[in-house]
Coordinates of N, CA, C and O in Angstrom, one line a residue:
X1 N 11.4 9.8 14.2 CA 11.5 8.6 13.4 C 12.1 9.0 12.1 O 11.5 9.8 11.4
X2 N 13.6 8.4 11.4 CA 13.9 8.5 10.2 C 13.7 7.2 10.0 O 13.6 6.4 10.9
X3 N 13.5 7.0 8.3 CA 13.8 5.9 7.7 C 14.3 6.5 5.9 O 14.0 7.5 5.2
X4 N 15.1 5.5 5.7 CA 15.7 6.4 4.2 C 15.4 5.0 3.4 O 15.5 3.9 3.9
X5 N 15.0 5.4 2.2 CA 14.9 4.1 1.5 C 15.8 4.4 -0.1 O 15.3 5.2 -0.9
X6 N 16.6 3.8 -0.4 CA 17.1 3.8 -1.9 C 17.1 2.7 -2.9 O 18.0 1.9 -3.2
X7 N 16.4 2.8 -3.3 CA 16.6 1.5 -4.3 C 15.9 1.7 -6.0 O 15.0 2.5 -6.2
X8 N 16.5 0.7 -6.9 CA 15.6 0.9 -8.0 C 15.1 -0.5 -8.5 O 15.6 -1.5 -8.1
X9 N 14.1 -0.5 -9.4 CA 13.5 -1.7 -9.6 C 13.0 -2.0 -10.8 O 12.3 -1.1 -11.2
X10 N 13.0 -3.0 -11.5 CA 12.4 -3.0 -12.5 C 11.1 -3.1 -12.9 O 10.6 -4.2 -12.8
X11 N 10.3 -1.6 -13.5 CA 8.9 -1.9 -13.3 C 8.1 -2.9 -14.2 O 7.8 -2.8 -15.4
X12 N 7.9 -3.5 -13.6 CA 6.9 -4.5 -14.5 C 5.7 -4.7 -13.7 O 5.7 -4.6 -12.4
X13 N 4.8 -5.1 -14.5 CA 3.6 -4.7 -13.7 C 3.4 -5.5 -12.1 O 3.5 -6.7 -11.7
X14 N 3.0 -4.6 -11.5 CA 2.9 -4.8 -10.2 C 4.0 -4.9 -9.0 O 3.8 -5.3 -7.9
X15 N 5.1 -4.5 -9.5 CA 6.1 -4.4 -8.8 C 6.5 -2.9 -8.5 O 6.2 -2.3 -9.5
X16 N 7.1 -2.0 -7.5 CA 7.2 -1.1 -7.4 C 7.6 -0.3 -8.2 O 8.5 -1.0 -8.7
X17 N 7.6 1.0 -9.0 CA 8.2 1.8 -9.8 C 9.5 2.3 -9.2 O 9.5 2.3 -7.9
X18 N 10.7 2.8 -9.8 CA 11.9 3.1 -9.2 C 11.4 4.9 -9.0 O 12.0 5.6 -8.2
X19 N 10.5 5.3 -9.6 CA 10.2 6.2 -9.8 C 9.5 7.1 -8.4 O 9.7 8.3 -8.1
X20 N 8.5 6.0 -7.7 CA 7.8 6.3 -7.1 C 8.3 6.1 -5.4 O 7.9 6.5 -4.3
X21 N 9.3 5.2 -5.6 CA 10.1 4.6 -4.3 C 11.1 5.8 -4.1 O 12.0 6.1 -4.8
X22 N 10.6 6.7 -2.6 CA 11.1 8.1 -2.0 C 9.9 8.0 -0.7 O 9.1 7.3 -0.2
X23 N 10.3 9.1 -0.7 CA 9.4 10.0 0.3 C 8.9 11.4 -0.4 O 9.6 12.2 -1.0
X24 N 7.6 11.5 -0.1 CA 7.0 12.9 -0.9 C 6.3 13.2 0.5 O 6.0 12.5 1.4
X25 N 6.2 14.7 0.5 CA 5.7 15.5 1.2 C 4.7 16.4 0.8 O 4.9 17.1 -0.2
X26 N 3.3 16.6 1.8 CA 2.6 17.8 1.4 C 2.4 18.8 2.8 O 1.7 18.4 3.7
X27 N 2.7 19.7 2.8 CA 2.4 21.1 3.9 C 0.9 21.3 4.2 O 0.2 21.9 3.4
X28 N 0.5 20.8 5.5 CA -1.2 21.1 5.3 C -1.1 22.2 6.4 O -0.1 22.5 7.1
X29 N -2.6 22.9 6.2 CA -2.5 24.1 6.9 C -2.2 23.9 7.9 O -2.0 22.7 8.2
X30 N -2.1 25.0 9.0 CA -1.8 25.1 10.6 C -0.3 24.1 11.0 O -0.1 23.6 12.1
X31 N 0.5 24.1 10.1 CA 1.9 23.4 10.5 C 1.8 21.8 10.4 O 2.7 21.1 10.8
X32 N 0.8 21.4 9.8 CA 0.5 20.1 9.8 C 1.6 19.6 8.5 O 1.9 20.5 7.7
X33 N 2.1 18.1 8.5 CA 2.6 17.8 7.2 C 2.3 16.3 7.5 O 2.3 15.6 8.5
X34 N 2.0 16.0 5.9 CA 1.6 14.8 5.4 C 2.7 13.6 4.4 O 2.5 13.5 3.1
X35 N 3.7 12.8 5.0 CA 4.4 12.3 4.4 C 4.5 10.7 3.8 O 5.2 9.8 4.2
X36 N 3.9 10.7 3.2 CA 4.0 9.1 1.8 C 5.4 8.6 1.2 O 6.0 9.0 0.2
X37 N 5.8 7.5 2.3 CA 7.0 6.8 1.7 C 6.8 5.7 1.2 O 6.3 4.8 1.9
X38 N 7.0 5.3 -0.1 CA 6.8 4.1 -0.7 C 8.5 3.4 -1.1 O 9.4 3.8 -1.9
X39 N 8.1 2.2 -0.1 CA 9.8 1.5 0.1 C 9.6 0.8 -1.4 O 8.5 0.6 -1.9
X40 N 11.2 0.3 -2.1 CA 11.5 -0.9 -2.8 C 10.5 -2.0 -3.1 O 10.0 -2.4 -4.1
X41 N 10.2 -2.5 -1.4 CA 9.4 -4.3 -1.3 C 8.4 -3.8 -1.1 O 8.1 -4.1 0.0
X42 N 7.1 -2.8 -1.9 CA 6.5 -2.3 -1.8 C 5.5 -2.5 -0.7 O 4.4 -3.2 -0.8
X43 N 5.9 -1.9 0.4 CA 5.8 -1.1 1.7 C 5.5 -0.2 1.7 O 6.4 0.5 1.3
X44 N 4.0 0.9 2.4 CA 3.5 2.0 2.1 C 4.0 2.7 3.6 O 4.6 2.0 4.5
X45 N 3.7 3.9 3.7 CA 4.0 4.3 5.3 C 3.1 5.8 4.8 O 3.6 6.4 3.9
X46 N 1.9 6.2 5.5 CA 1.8 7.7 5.8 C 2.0 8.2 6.9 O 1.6 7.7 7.9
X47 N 2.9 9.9 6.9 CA 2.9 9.8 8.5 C 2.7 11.3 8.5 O 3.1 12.1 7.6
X48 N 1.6 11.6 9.8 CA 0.9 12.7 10.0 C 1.9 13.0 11.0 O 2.4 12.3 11.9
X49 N 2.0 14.8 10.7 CA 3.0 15.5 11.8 C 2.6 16.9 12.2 O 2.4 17.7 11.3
X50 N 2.4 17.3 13.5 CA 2.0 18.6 13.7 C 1.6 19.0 14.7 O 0.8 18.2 15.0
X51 N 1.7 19.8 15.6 CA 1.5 20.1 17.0 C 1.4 19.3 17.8 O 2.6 19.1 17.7
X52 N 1.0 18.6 18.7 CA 0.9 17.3 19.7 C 0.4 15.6 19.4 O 0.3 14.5 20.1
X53 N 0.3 16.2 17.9 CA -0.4 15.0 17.4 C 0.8 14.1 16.5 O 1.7 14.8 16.1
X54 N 0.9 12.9 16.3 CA 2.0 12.6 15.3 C 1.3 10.7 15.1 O 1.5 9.8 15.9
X55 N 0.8 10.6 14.0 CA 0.5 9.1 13.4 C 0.5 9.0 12.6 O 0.1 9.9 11.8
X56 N 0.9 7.5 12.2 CA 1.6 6.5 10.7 C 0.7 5.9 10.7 O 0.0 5.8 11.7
X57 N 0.5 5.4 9.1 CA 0.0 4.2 8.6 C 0.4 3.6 8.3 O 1.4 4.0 7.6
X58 N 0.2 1.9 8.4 CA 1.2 1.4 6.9 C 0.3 0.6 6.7 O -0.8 0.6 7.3
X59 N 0.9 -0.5 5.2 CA 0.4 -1.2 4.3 C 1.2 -1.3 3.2 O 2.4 -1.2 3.6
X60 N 1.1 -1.4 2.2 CA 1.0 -2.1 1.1 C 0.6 -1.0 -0.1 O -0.3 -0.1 0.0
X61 N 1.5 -1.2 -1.0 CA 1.0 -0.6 -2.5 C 1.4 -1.7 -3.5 O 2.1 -2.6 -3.4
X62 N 0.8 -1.3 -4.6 CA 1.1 -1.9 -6.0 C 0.6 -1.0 -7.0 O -0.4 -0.4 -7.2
X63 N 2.1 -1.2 -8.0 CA 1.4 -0.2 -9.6 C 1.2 -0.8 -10.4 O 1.9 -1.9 -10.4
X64 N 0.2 -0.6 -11.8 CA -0.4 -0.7 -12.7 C 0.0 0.0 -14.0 O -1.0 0.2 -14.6
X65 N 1.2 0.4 -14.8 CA 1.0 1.6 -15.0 C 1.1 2.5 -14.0 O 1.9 2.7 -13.0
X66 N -0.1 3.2 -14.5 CA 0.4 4.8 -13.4 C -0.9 4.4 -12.7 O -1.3 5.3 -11.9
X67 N -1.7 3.1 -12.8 CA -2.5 2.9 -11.5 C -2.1 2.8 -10.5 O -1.1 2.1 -10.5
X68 N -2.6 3.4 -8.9 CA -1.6 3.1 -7.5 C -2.9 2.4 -6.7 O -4.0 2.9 -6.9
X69 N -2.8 1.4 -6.1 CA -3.2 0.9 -5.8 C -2.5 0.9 -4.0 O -1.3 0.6 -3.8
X70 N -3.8 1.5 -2.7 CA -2.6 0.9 -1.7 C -4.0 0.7 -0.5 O -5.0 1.2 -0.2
X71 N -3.2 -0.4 0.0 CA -4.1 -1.1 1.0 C -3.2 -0.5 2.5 O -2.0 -0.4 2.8
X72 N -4.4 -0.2 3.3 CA -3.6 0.1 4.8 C -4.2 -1.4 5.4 O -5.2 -2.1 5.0
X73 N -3.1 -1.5 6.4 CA -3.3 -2.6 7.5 C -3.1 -2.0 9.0 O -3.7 -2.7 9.9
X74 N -2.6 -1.0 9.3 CA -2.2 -0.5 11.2 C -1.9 0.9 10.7 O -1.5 1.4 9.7
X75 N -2.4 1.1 11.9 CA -2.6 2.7 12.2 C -1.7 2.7 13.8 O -1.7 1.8 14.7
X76 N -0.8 4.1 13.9 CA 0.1 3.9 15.0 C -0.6 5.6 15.2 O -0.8 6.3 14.2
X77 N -0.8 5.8 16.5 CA -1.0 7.1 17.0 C -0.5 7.5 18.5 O -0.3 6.6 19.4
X78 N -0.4 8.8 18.6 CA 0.1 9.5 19.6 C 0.1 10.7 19.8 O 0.7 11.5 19.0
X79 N -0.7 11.1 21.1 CA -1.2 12.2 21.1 C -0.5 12.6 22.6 O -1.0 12.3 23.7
X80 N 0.8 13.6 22.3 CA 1.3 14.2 23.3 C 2.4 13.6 23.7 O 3.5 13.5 23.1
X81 N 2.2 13.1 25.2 CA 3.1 12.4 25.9 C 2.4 10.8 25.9 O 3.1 9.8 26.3
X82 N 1.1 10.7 25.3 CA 0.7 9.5 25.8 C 1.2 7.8 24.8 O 1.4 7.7 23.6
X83 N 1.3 7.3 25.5 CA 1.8 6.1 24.7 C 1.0 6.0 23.4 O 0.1 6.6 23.0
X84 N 1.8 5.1 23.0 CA 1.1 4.9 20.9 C -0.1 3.8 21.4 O -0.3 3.1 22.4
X85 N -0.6 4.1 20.6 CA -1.9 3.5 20.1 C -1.9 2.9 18.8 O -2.0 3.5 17.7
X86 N -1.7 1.4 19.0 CA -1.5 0.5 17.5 C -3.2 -0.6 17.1 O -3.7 -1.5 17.7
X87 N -3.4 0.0 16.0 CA -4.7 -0.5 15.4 C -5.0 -1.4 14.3 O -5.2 -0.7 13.3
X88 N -5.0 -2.4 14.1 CA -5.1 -2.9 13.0 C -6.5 -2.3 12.4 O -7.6 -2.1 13.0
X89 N -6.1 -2.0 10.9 CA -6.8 -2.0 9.8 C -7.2 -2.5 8.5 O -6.5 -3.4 8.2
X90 N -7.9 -2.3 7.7 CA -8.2 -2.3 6.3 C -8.9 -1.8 5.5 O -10.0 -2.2 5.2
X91 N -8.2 -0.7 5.0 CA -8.3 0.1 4.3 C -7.9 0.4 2.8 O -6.7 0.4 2.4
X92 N -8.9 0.8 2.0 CA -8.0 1.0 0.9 C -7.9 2.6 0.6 O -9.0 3.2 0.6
X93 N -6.6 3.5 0.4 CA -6.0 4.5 0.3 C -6.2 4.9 -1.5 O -5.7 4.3 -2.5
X94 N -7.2 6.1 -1.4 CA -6.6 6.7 -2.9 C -7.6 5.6 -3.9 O -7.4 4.9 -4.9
X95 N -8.5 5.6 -3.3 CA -9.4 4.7 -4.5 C -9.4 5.3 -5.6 O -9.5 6.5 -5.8
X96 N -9.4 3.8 -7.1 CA -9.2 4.3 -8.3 C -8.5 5.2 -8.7 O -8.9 6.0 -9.5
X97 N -6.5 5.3 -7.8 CA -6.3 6.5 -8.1 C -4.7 5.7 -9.1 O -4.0 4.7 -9.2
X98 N -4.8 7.0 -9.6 CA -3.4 6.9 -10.8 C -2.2 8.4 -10.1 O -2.3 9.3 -9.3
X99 N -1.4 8.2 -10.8 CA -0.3 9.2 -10.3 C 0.6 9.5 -11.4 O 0.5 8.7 -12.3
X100 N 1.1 10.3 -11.6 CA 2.2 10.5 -12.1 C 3.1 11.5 -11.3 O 3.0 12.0 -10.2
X101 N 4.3 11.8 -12.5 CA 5.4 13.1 -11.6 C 6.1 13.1 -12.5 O 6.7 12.4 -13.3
X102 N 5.8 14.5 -12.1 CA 6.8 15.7 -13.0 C 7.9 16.0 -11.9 O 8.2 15.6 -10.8
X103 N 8.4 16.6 -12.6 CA 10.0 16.8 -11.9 C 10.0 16.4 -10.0 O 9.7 15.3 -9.7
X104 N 10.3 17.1 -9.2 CA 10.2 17.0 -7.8 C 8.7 16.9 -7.3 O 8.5 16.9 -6.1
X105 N 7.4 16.6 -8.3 CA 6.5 16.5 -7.5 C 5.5 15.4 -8.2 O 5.2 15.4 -9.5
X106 N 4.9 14.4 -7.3 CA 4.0 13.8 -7.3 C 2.3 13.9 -7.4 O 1.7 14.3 -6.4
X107 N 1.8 13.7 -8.2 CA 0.2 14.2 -8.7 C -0.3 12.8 -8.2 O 0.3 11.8 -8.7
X108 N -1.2 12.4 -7.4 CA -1.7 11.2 -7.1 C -3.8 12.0 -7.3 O -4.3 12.9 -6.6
X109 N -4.4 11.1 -8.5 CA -5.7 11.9 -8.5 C -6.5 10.6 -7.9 O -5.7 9.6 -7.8
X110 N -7.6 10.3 -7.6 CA -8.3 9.6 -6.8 C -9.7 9.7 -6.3 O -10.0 10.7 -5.6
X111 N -10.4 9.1 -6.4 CA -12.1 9.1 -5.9 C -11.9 9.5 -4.6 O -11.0 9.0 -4.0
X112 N -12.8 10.6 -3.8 CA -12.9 11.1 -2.5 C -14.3 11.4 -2.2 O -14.8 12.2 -3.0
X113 N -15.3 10.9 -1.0 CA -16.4 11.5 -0.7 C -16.6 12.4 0.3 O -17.2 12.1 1.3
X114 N -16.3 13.5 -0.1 CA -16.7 14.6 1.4 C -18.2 15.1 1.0 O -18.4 16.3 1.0
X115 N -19.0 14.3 0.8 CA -20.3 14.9 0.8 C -21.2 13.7 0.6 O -22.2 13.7 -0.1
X116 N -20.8 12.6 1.3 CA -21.3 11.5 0.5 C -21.4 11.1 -1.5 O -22.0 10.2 -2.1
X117 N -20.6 12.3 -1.8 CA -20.9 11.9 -3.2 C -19.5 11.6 -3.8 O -18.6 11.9 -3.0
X118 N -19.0 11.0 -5.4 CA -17.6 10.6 -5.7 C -17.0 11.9 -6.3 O -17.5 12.4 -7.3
X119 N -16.2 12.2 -5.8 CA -15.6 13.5 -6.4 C -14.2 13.5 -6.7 O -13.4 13.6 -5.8
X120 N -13.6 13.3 -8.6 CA -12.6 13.2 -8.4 C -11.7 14.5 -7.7 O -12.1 15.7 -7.7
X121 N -10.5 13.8 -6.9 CA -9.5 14.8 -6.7 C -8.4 14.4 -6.9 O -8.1 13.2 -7.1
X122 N -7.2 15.8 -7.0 CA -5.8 15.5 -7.0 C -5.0 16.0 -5.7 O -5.6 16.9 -5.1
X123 N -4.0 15.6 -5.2 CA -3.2 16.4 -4.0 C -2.1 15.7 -4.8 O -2.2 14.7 -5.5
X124 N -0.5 16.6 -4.4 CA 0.6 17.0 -5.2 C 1.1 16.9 -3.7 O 0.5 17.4 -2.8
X125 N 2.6 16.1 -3.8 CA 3.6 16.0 -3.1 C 4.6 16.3 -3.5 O 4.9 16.5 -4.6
X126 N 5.4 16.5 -2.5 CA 6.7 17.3 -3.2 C 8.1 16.3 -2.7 O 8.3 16.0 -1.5
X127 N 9.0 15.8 -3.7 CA 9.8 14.8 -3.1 C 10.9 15.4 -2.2 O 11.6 16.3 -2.6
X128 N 11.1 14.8 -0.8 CA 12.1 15.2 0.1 C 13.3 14.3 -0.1 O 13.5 13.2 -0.6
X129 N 14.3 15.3 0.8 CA 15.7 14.8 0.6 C 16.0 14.4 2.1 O 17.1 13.9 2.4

């Protein structure tokens, strides 16, 4: 699956940043990669990639500032040879989270519970070509 997206926009509140409209990439362990495209008509896409396994999200974002705000709606999966699997959802992605970027890379910090408790985190993307 390619998709290229180019465009710029004028940020005003709640409309996409020209800044943030790309594709960013993060390398997870074991060959896994984690890729966040955020289109123009602010359109979100995550897409998980890595040994047999390969699924998208999409939805929806909106910025604030450097608030990011993004709603999932469908989840697409596929595992191997077997057909996709399309799921509607609702989800919200990156709660309470803000972002910024520095040169080629994306800082997105955000509420996470891996222990049942709120623990801020950050994870850092790196913009692909």
């Amino acid at each position: 699956m390619t998709v290229l997206f180019i465009a710029c926009k004028k940020n005003k509140d709640g409309e996409p940043n020209h800044e943030l409209v790309n594709r960013w990439q993060e390398k997870l362990s074991g060959g896994f990669t984690r890729t966040l495209i955020f289109s123009s008509d602010g359109k979100f896409s995550m897409e998980f990639a890595g040994g047999d396994e390969n699924s998208v999200v999409n939805g929806k974002y909106i910025v604030n500032g450097n608030s990011l705000k993004v709603n999932l709606t469908e989840s697409l999966s596929k595992l191997g040879t077997s057909n996709v699997v399309r799921t509607k959802i609702d989800y919200e992605l990156f709660e309470k989270g803000t972002y910024k970027i520095e040169g080629a890379v994306l800082k997105i910090q955000y509420i996470s519970y891996p222990a049942d408790a709120p623990v801020q985190t950050e994870t850092e993307y790196t913009l692909t070509k």
